[in-house]
Short mmCIF file of C-alpha atoms and ligand atoms in Angstrom, two decimals:
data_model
loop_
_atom_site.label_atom_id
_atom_site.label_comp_id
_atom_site.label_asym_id
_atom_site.label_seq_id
_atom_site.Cartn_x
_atom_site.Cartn_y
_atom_site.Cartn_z
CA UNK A 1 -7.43 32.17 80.74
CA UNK A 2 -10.26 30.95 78.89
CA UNK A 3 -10.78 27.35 79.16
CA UNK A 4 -12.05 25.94 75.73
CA UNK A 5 -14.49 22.48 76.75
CA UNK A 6 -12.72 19.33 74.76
CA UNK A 7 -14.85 16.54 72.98
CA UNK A 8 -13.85 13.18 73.33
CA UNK A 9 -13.02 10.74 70.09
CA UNK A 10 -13.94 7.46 69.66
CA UNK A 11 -9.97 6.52 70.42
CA UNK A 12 -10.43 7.55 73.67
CA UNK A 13 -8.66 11.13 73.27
CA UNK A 14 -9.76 14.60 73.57
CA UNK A 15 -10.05 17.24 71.03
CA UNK A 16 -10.37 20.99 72.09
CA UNK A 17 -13.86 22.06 70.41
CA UNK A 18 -12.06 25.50 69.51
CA UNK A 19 -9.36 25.90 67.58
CA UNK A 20 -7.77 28.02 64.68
CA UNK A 21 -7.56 27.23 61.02
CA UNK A 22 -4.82 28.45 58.94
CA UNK A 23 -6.18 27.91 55.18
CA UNK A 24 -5.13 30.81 53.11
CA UNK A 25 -2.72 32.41 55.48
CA UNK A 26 0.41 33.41 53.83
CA UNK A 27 3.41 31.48 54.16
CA UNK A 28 5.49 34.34 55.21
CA UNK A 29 2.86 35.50 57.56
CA UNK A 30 2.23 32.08 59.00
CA UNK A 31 4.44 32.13 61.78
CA UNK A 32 2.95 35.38 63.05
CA UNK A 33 -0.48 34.95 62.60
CA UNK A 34 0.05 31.42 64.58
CA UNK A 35 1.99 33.43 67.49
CA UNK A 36 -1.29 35.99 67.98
CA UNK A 37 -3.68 33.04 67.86
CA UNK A 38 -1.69 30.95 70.71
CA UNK A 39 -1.31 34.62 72.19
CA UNK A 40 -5.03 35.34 72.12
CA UNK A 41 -5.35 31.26 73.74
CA UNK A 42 -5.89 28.54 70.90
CA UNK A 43 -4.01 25.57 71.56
CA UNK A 44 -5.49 23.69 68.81
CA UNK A 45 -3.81 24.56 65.27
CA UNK A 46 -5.52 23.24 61.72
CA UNK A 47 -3.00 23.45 58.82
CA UNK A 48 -2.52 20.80 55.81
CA UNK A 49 0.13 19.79 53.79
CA UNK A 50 -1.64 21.63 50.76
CA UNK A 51 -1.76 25.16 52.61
CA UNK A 52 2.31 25.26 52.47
CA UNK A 53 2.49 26.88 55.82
CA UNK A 54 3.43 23.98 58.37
CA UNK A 55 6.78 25.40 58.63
CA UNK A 56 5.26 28.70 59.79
CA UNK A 57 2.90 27.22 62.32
CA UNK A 58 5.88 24.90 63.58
CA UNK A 59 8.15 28.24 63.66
CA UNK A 60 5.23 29.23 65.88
CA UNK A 61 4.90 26.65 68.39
CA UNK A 62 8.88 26.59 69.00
CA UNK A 63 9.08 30.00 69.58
CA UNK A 64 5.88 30.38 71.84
CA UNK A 65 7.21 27.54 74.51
CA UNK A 66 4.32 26.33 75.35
CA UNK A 67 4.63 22.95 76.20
CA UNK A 68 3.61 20.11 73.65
CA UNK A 69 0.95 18.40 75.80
CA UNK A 70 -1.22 21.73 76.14
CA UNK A 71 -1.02 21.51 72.11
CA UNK A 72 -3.33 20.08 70.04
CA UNK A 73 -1.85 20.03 65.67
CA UNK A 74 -3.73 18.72 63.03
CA UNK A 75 -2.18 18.32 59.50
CA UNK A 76 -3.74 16.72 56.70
CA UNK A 77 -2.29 14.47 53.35
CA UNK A 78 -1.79 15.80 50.26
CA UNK A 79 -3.81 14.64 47.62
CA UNK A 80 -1.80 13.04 45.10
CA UNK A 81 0.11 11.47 48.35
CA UNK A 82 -2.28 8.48 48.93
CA UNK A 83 -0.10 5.91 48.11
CA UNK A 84 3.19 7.64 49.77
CA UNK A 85 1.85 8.45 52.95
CA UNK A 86 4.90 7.66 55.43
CA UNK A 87 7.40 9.89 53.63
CA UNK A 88 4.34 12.52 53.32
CA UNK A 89 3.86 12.12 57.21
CA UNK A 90 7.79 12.76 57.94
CA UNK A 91 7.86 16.09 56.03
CA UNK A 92 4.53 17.77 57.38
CA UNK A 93 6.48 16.28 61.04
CA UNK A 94 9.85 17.59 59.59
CA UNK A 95 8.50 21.31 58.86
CA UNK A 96 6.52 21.43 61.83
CA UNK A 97 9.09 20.70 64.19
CA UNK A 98 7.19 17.77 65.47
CA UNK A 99 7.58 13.99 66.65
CA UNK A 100 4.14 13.39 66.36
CA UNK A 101 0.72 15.34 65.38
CA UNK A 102 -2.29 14.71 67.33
CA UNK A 103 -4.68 14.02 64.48
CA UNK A 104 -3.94 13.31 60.71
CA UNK A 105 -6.45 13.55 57.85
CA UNK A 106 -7.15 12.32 54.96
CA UNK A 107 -7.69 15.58 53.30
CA UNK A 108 -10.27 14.69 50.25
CA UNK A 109 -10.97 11.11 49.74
CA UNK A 110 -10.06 11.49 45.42
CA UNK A 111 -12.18 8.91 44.57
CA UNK A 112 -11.14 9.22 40.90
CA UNK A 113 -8.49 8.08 41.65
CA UNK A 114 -9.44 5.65 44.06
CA UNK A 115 -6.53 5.23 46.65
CA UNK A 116 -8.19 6.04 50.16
CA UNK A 117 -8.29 2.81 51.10
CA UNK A 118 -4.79 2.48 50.82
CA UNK A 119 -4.15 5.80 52.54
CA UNK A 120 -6.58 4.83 55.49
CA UNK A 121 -4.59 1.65 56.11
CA UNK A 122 -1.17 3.93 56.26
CA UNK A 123 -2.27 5.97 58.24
CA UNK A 124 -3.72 3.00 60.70
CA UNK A 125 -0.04 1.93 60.95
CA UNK A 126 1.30 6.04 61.39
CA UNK A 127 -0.86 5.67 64.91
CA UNK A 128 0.20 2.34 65.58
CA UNK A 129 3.87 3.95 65.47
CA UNK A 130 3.12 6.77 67.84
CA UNK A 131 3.65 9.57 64.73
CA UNK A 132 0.24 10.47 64.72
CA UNK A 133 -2.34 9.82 67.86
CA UNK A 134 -5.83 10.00 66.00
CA UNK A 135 -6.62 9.44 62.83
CA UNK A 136 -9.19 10.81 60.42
CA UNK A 137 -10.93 11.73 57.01
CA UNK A 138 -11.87 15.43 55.71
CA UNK A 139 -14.44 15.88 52.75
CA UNK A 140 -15.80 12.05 53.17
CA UNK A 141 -19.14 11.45 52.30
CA UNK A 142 -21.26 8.21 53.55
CA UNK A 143 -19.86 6.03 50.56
CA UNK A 144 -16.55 6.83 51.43
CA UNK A 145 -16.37 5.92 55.16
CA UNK A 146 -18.82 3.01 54.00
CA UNK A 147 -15.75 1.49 52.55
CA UNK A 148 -13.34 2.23 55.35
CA UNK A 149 -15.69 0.54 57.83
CA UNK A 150 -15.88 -2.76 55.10
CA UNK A 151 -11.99 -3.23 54.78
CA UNK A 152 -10.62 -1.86 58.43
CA UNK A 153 -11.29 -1.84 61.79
CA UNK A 154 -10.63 1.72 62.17
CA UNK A 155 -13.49 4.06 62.48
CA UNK A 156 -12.01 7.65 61.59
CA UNK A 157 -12.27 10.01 65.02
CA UNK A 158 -13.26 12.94 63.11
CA UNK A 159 -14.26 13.92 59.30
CA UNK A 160 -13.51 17.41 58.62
CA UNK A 161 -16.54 18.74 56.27
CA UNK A 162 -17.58 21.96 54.86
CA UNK A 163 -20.45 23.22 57.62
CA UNK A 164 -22.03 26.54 58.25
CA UNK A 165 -24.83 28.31 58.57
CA UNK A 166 -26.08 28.18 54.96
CA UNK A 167 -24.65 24.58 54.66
CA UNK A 168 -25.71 22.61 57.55
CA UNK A 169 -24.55 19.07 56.67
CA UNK A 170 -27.87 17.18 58.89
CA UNK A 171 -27.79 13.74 56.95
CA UNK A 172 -24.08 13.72 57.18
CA UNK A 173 -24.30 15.09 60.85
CA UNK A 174 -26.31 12.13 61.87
CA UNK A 175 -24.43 9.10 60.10
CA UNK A 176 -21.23 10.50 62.25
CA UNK A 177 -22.92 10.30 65.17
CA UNK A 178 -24.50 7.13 64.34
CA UNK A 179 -21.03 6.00 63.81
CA UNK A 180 -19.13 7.70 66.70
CA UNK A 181 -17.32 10.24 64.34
CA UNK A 182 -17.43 13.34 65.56
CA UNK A 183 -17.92 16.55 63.08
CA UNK A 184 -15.48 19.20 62.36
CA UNK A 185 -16.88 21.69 60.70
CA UNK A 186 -14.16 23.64 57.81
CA UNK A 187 -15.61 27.24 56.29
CA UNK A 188 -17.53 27.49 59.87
CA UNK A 189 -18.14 31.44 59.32
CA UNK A 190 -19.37 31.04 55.23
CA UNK A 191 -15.73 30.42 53.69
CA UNK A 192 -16.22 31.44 50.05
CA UNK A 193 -19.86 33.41 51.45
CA UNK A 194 -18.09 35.01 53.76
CA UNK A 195 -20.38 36.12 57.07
CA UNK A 196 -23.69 35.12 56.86
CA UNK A 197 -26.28 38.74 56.27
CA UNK A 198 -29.24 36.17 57.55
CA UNK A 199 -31.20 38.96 59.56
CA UNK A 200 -32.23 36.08 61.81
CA UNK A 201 -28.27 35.79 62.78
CA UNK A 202 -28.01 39.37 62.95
CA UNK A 203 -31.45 39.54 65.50
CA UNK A 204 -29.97 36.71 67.57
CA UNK A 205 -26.28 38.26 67.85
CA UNK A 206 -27.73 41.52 68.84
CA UNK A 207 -30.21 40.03 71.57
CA UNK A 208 -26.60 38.76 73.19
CA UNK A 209 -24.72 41.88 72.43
CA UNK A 210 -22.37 39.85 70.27
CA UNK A 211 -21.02 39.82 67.18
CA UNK A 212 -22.37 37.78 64.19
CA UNK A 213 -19.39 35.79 63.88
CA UNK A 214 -19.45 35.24 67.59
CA UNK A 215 -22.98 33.64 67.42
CA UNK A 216 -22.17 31.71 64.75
CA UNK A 217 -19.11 30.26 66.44
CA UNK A 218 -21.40 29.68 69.63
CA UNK A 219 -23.67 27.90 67.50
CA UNK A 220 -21.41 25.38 66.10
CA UNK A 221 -20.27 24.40 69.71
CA UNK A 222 -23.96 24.09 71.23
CA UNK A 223 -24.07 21.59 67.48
CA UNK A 224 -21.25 19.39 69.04
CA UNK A 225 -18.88 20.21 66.16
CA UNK A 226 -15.36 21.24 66.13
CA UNK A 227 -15.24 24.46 64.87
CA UNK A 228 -11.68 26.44 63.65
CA UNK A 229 -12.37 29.74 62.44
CA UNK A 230 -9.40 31.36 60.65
CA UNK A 231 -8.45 35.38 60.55
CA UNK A 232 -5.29 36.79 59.89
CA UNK A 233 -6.21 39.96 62.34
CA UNK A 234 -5.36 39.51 66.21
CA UNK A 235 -8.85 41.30 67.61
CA UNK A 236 -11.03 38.66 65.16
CA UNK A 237 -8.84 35.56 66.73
CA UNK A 238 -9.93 37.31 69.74
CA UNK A 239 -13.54 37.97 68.98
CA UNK A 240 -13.87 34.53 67.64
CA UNK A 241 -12.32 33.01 70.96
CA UNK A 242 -14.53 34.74 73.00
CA UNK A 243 -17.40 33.10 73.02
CA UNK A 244 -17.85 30.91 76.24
CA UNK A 245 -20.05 33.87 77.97
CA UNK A 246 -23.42 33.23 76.79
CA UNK A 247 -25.69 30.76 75.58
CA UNK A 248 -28.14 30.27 72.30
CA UNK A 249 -31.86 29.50 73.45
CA UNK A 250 -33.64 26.11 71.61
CA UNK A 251 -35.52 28.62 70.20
CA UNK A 252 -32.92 30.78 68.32
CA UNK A 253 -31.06 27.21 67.63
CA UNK A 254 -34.35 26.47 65.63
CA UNK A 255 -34.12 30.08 63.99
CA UNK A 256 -30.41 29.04 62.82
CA UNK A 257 -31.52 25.82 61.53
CA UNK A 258 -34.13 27.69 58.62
CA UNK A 259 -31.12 29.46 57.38
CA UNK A 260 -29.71 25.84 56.10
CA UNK A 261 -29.94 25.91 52.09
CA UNK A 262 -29.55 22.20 51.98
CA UNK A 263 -26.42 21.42 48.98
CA UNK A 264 -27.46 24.87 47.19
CA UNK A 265 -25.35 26.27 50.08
CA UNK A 266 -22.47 24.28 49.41
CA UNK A 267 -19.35 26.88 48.58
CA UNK A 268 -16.54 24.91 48.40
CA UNK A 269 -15.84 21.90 45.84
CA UNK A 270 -17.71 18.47 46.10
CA UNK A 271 -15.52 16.27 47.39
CA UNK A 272 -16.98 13.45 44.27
CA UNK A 273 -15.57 15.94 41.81
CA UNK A 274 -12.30 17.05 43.81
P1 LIG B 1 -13.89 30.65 57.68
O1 LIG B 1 -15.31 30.28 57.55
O2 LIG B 1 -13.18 30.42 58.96
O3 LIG B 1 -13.80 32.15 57.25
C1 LIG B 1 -12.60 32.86 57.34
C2 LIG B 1 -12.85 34.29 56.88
O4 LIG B 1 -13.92 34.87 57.63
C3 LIG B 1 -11.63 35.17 57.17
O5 LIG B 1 -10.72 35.11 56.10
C4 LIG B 1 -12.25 36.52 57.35
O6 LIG B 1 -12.43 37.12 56.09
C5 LIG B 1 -13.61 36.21 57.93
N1 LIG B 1 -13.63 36.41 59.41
C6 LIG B 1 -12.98 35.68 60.36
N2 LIG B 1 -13.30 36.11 61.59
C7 LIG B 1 -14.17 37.14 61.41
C8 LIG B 1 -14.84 38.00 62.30
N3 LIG B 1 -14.73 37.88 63.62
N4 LIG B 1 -15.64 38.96 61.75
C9 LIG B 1 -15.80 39.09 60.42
N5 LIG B 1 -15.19 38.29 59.52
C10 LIG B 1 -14.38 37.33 60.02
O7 LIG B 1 -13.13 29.94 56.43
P2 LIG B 1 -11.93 28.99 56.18
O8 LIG B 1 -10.62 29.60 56.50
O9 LIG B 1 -12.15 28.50 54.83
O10 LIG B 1 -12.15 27.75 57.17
C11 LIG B 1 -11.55 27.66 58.45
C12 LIG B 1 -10.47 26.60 58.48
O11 LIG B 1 -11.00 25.34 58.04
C13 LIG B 1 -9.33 26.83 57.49
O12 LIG B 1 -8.46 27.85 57.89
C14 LIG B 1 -8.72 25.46 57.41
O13 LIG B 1 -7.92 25.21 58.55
C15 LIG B 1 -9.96 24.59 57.41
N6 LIG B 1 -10.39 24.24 56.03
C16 LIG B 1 -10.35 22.92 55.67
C17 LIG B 1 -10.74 22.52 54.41
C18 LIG B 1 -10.70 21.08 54.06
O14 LIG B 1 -10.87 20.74 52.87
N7 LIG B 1 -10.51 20.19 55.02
C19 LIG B 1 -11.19 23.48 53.46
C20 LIG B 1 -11.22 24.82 53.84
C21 LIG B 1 -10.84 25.17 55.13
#
């Protein structure tokens, strides 16, 4: 059994580095996609409140028996739930069959409508409760964690950002680990780009005889990020998992790093306009 390395959060827990996301997998699918993922040996599941499948992935985890300590579930609050975040807690608990998660985010910070603040201080007494264990942000940028750091004495474990190959977040990068946040990178194969075609990915995945997603995976962990690549097919979850049997040189780390696009390589929505 593959042993995926954990990082540790500034709380003093562990995250696996590998796990699986679950964005855009069908409701009705959800609980079988889940099964083949803890099948193929995730243990760490990414679903939201906003992706509708929680009850799937907690249909999943019942049925698989594995126990919940070798689990690691992170679900995230729904937008327009900012100011209602303990009933929003108990129902993403409720559908996935679960007394607590292991980390909650803050899944965009909104800040049109301006209630993170208020969110981040819920969810501050959520871990002080025991129904979540860490606590974090998704889609912050600098400004927004500025503000949690000036009203709380919370520093979020992890933000969740868009990050891949064509998008490679560096400013952002550094401030979280001048801050002790680590990364977690969402979209971590191209999301809305889909793989990347960069021949310089396709040169280094061939020197390894591995895939392109493979490398790309691979190179997210040598980053230090948490990575959670999402397929609905069994032999990708596999493909994707397997990726603990070589190593990227500095040199082909350095040939990744030209591919970045800087914000032109941004696919998904910016979280000031979300
Ligand atoms: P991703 O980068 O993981 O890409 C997924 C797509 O890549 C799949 O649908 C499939 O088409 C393709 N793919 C997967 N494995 C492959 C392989 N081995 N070979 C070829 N193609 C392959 O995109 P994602 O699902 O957007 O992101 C991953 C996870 O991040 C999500 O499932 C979700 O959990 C999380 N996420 C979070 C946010 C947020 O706002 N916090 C936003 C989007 C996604």
């Amino acid at each position: 059994m593959t042993t995926v390395p954990a990082l540790t959060m500034n709380d003093g827990l562990t995250i696996p580095q590998l796990g699986f996301g679950v964005f855009r997998v069908d409701p009705e699918q959800t609980e079988s996609v889940v099964a083949d993922a803890l099948e193929v040996g995730y243990r760490h599941i990414d679903t939201a409140a906003l992706y509708y499948n929680e009850g799937g992935v907690g249909a999943a985890l019942k049925a698989s028996g594995i126990p919940r300590d070798e689990l690691f579930i992170t679900t995230k609050l729904g937008n327009d739930r900012h100011e209602d975040v303990a009933a929003a807690l108990q129902e993403s608990l409720d559908a996935l069959g679960l007394d607590y998660v292991d980390l909650y985010l803050i899944h965009w910070p909104v800040p049109k409508q301006d209630k993170y603040l208020t969110a981040w201080e819920s969810l501050i007494a959520a871990r002080e409760e025991g129904l979540i264990r860490s606590a974090g942000v998704s889609n912050f940028l600098p400004e927004h964690l500025d503000r949690l750091a000036e009203f709380t004495d919370l520093v979020p474990a992890v933000n969740q950002i868009e990050l891949h190959v064509e998008f490679q977040q560096r400013e952002l990068r550094a401030y979280h680990a001048a801050h002790g946040i680590l990364t977690e990178a969402w979209g971590p194969l191209g999301h809305g780009l889909g793989l990347s075609s960069d021949p310089r990915i396709a040169a280094i995945a061939q020197a390894h005889g591995v895939t392109v997603a493979q490398a790309i995976v691979r190179w997210h962990l040598q980053l230090g990020n948490i990575v959670i690549p999402k397929s609905n097919h069994r032999e990708r979850m596999a493909e994707n998992f397997d990726v603990f049997g070589f190593e990227l040189s500095a040199a082909e780390l350095a040939s990744i790093a030209e591919i970045d696009k800087g914000a032109a390589g941004r696919t998904g929505r910016d979280p000031r306009e979300v």
